[in-house]
Tab-separated table of C-alpha atoms and ligand atoms in Angstrom:
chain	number	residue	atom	x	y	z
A	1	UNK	CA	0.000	0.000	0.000
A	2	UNK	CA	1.224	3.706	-0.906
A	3	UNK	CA	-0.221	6.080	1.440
A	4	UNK	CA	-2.703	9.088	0.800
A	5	UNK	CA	-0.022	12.472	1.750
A	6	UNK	CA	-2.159	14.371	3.698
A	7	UNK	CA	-0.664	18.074	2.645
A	8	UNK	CA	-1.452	20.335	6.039
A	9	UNK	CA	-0.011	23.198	3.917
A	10	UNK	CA	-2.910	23.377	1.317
A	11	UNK	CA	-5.483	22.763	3.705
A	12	UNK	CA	-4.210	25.564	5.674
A	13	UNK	CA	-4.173	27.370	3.074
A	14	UNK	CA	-8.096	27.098	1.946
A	15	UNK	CA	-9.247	27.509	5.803
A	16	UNK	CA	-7.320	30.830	5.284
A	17	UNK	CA	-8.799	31.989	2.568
A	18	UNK	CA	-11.908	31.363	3.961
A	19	UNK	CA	-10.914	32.943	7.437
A	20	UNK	CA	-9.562	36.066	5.223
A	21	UNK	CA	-13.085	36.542	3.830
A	22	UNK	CA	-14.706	36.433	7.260
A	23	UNK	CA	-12.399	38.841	9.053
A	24	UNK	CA	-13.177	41.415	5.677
A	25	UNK	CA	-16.769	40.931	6.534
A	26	UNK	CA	-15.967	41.365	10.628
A	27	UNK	CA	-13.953	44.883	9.174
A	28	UNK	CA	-17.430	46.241	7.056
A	29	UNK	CA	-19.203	45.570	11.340
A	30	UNK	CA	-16.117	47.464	12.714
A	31	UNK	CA	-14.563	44.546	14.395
A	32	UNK	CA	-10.767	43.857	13.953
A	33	UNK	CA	-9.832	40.786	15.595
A	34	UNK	CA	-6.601	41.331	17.826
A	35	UNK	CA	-3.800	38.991	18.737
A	36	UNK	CA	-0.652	40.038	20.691
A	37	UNK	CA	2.223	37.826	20.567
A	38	UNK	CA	5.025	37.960	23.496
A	39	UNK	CA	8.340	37.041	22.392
A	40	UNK	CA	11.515	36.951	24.993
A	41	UNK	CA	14.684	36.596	24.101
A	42	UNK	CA	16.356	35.488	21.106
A	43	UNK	CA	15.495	31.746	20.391
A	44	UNK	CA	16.098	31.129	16.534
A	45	UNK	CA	13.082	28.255	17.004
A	46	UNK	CA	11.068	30.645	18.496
A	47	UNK	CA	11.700	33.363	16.289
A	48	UNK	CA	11.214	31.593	13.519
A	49	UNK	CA	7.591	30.487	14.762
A	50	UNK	CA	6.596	33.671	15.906
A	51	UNK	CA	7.625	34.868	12.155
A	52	UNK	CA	4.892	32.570	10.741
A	53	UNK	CA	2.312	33.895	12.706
A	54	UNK	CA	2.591	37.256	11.601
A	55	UNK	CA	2.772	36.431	8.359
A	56	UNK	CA	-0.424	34.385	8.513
A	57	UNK	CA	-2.425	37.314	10.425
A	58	UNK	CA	-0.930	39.769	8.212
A	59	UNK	CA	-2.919	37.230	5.356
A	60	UNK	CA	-5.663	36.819	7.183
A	61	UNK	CA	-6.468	40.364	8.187
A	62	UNK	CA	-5.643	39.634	12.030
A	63	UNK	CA	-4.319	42.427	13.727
A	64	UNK	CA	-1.223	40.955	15.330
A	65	UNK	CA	1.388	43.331	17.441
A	66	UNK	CA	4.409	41.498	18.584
A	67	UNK	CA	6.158	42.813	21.670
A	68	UNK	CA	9.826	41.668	22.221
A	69	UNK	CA	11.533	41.474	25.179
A	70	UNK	CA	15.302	40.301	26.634
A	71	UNK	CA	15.470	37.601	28.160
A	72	UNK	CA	16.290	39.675	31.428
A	73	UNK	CA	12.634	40.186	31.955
A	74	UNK	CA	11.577	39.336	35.353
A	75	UNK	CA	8.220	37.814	35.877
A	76	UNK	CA	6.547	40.560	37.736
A	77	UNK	CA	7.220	42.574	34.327
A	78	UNK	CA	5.577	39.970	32.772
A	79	UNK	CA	2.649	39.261	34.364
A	80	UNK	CA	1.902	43.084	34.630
A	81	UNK	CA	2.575	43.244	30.454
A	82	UNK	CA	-0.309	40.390	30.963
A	83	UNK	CA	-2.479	42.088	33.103
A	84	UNK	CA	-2.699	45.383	31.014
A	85	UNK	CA	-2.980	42.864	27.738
A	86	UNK	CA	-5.959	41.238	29.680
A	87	UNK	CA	-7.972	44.325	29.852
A	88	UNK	CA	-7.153	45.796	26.672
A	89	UNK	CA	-10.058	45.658	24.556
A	90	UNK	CA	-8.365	45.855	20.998
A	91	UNK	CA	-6.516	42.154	22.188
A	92	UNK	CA	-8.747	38.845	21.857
A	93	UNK	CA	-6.102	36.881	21.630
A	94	UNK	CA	-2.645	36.697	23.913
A	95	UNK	CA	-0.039	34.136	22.979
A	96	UNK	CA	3.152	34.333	25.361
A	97	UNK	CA	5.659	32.401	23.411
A	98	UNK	CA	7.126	28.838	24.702
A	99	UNK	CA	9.675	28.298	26.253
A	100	UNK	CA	9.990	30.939	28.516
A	101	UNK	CA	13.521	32.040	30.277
A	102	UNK	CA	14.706	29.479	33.449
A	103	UNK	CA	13.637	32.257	35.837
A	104	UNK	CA	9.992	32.702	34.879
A	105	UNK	CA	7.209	30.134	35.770
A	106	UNK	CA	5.966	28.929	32.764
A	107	UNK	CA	2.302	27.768	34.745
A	108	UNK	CA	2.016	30.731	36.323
A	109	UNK	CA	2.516	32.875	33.231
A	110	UNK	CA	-0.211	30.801	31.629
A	111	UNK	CA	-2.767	31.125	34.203
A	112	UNK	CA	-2.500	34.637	34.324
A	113	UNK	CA	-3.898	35.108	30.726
A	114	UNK	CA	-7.450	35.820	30.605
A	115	UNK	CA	-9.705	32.167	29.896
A	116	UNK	CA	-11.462	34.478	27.420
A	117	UNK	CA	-8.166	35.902	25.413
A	118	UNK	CA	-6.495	32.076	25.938
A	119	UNK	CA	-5.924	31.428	22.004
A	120	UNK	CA	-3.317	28.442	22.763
A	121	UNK	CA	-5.567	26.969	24.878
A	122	UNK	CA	-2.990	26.270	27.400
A	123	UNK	CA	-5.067	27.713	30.532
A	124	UNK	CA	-6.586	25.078	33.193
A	125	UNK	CA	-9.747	26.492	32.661
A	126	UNK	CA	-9.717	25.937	28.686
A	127	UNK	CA	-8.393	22.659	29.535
A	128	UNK	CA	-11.054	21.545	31.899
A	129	UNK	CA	-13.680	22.707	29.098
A	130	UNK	CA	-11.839	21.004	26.359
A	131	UNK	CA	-11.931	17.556	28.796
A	132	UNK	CA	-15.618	17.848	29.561
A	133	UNK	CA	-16.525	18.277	25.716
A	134	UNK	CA	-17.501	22.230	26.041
A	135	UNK	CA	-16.865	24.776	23.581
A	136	UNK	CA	-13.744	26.524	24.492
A	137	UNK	CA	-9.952	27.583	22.697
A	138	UNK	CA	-8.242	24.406	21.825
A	139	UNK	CA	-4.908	23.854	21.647
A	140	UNK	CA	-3.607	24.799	17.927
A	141	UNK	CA	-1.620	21.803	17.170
A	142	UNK	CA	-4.024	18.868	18.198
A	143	UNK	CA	-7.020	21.044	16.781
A	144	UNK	CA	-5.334	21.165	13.402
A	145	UNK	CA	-4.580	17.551	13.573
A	146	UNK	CA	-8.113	16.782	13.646
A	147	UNK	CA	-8.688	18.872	10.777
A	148	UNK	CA	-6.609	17.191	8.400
A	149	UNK	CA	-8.239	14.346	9.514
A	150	UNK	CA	-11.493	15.171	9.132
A	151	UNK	CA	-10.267	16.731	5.760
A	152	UNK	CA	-10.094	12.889	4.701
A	153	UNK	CA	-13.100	12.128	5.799
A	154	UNK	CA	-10.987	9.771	8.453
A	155	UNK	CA	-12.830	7.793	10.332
A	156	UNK	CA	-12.081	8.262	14.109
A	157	UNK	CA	-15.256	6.535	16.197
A	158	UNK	CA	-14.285	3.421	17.590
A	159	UNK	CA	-10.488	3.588	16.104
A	160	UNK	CA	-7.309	3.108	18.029
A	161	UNK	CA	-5.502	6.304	18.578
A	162	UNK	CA	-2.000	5.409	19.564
A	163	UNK	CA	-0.513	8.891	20.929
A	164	UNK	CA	3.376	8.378	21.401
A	165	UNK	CA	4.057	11.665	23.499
A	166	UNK	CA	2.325	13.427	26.412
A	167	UNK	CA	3.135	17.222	26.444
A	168	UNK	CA	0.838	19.608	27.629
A	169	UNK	CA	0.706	21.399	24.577
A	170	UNK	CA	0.483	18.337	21.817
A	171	UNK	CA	0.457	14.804	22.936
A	172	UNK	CA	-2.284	15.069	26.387
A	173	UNK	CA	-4.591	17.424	24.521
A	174	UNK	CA	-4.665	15.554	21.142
A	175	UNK	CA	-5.181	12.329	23.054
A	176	UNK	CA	-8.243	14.258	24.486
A	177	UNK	CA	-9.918	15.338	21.243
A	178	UNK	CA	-9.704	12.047	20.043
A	179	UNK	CA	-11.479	10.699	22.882
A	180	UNK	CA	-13.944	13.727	22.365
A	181	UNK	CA	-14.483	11.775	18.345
A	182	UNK	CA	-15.074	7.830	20.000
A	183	UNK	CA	-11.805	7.001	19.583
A	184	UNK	CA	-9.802	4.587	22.270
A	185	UNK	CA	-6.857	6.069	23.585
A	186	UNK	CA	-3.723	5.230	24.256
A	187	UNK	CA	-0.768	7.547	25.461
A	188	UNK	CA	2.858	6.428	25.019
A	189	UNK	CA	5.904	8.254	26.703
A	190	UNK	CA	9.531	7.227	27.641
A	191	UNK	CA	8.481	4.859	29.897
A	192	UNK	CA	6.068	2.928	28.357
A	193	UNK	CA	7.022	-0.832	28.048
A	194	UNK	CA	6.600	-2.644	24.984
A	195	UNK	CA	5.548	0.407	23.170
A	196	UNK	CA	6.626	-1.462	19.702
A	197	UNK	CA	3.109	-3.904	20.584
A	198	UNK	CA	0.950	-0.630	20.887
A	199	UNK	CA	2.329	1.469	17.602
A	200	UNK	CA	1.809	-2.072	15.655
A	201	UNK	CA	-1.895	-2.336	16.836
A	202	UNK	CA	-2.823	1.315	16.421
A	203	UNK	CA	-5.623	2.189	13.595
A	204	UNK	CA	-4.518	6.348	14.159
A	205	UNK	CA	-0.875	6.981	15.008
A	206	UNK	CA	0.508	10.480	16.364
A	207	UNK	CA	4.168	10.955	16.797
A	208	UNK	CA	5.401	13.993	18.947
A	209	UNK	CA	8.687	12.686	21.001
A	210	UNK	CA	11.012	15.043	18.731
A	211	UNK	CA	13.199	12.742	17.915
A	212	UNK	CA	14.304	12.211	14.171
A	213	UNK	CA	13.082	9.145	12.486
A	214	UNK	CA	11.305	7.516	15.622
A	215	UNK	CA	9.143	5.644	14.013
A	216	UNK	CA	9.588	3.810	10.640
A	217	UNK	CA	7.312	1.296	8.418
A	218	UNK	CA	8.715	-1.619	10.178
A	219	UNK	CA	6.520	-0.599	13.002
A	220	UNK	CA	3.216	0.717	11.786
A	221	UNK	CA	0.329	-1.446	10.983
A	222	UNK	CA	-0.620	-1.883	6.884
A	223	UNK	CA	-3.326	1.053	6.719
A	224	UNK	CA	-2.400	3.360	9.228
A	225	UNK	CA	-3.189	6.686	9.838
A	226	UNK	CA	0.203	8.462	10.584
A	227	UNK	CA	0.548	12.121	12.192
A	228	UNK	CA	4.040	13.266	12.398
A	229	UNK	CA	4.323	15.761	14.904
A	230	UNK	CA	7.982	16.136	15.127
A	231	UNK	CA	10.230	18.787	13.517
A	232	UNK	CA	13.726	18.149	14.101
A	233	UNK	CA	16.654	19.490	12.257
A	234	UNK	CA	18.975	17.169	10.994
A	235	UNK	CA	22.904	17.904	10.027
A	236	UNK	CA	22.703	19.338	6.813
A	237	UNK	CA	20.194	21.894	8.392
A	238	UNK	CA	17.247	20.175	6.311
A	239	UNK	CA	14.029	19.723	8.657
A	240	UNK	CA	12.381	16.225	9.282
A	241	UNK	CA	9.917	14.461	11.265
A	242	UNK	CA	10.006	12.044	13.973
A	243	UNK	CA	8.934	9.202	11.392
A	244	UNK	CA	10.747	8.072	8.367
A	245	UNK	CA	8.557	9.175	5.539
A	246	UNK	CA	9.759	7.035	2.793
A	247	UNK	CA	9.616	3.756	4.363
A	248	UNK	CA	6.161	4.486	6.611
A	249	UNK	CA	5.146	5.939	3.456
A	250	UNK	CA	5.293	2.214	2.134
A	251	UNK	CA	2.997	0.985	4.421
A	252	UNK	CA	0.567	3.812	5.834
A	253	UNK	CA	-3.334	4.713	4.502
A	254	UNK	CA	-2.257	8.262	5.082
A	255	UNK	CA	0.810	10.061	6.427
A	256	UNK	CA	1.775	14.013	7.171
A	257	UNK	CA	5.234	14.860	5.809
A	258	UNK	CA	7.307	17.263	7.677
A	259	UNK	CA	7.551	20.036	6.558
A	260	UNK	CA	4.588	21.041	4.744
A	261	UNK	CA	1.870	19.014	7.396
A	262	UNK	CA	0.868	19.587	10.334
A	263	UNK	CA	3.157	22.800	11.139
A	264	UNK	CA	1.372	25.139	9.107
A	265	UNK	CA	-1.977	23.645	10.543
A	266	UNK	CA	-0.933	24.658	13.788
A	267	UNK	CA	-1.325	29.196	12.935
A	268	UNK	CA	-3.834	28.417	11.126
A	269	UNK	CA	-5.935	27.182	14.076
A	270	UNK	CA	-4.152	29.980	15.812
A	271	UNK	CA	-5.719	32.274	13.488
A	272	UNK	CA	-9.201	30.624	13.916
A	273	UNK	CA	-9.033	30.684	17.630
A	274	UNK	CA	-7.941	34.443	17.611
A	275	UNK	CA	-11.600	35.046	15.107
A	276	UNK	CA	-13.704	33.262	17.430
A	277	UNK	CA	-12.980	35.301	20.336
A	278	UNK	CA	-13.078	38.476	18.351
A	279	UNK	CA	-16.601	37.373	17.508
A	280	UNK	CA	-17.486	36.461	21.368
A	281	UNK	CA	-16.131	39.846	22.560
A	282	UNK	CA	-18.483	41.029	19.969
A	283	UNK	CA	-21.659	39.132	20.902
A	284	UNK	CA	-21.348	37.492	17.610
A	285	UNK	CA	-21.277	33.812	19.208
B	301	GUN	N1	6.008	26.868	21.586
B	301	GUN	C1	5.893	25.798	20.742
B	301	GUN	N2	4.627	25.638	20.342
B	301	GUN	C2	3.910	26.615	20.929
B	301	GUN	C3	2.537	26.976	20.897
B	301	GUN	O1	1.692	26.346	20.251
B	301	GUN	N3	2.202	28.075	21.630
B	301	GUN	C4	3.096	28.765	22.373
B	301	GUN	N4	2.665	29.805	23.071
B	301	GUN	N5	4.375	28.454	22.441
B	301	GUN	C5	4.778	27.388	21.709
């Protein structure tokens, strides 16, 4: 079997065309959606991501302000930059770029953003909602992973979701929205034993360790769904995923290649999550 490439890239790209053509109508009712992006200090990674978010608002008609910051900043200066952020009415969405400095508590930063302006959906409060099936921001990268998959018209009810990973940001949350679809979940992580006997068995496999070439078609089951997570750079400065796309390739009913998958997914939802709370500020939902 040759697998279906499931190109994150162009879907992004039509769910931003359509998103451009809703924010021009939000413009014509006076509403500009807002998203402020906090950047400290000078992480090439980070940089680099926070670069493809202001290009995509800049696409979509998202009014994005970036505020940069050494990598001096204390937390007090942070959570007061929060604070007045929080109450500024021209910001529906904040997004405090991870990771943070040593010296600032990453949780605490997070749970000082307002649940209402929380457009990573990293706050305990959009958390809880996402985990008791209400309506609330979630997380960019697992929410764009079901996209593509609904994109394919994947079937998810009753499937085995194999989730090799458990951050707070990809690997828990995705897990959760699968769960949310009817599938059966399992979560893999470093100390899983025999992890090789859940990867073979699972119908839907996500890979976010970040580690190059984790996973190859020796390992997958013939059919697979396989979500590559991972973005690692390699020696000759190339990016690639944390499966081997040739061989899974081989073997897979549909595979993400990195770059080009789910990465761009990831602002898009961004984007989307930074509309709808435009449009709840407004009264609009
Ligand atoms: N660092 C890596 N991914 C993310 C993300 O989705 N949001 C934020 N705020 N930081 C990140």
């Amino acid at each position: 079997m040759t697998a279906e490439v499931i190109y994150g890239k162009e879907l992004a790209q039509s769910l931003r065309d359509d998103m451009k053509e809703e924010v021009e109508a939000l413009r014509l009712k006076g509403i500009i959606p807002g998203l402020t992006v906090v950047l400290i200090g000078d992480d090439p990674a980070s940089k680099s991501y926070v670069k493809g978010k202001q290009k995509a608002s800049d696409y979509v008609g998202v009014a994005s302000e970036l505020i940069e910051l050494p990598s001096s900043t204390s937390q007090e200066e942070l959570l007061t930059l929060i604070d007045e952020l929080n109450s500024k009415t021209t910001v529906n969405g904040i997004l405090v770029q991870l990771p943070l400095p040593a010296h600032i508590d990453e949780q605490m930063i997070i749970e000082a953003i307002s649940p209402e302006k929380d457009v990573d959906g990293f706050h305990p409060v959009s958390i809880g909602r996402m985990m008791t099936g209400k309506d609330t921001f979630y997380p960019c990268t697992p929410y764009g992973i079901i996209q593509m998959l609904k994109s394919k018209q994947i079937d998810i009810e009753g499937k085995h979701a194999v989730i090799i990973g458990r951050s707070n940001i990809v690997g828990k949350p995705v897990g959760q929205l699968l769960l949310g679809e009817n599938a059966t979940v399992t979560y893999c992580h470093s100390r899983t034993k025999d992890m090789a006997k859940f990867i073979a068995d699972a119908d839907i496999l996500i890979v976010a360790v970040g580690i190059a070439h984790f996973i190859n078609g020796d390992h997958i089951k013939e059919g697979a769904v396989v979500i590559d997570v991972g973005v690692n750079r390699v020696e000759d400065g190339s990016l690639t995923g944390d499966v081997d796309f040739e061989s899974a390739k081989e073997k897979a009913g549909f595979i993400t290649p990195v770059p080009k998958g789910v990465g761009p997914m990831t602002i898009t939802m961004l984007m989307h999550n930074t509309i709808k709370s435009a449009k709840k500020a407004n009264g609009l939902l």
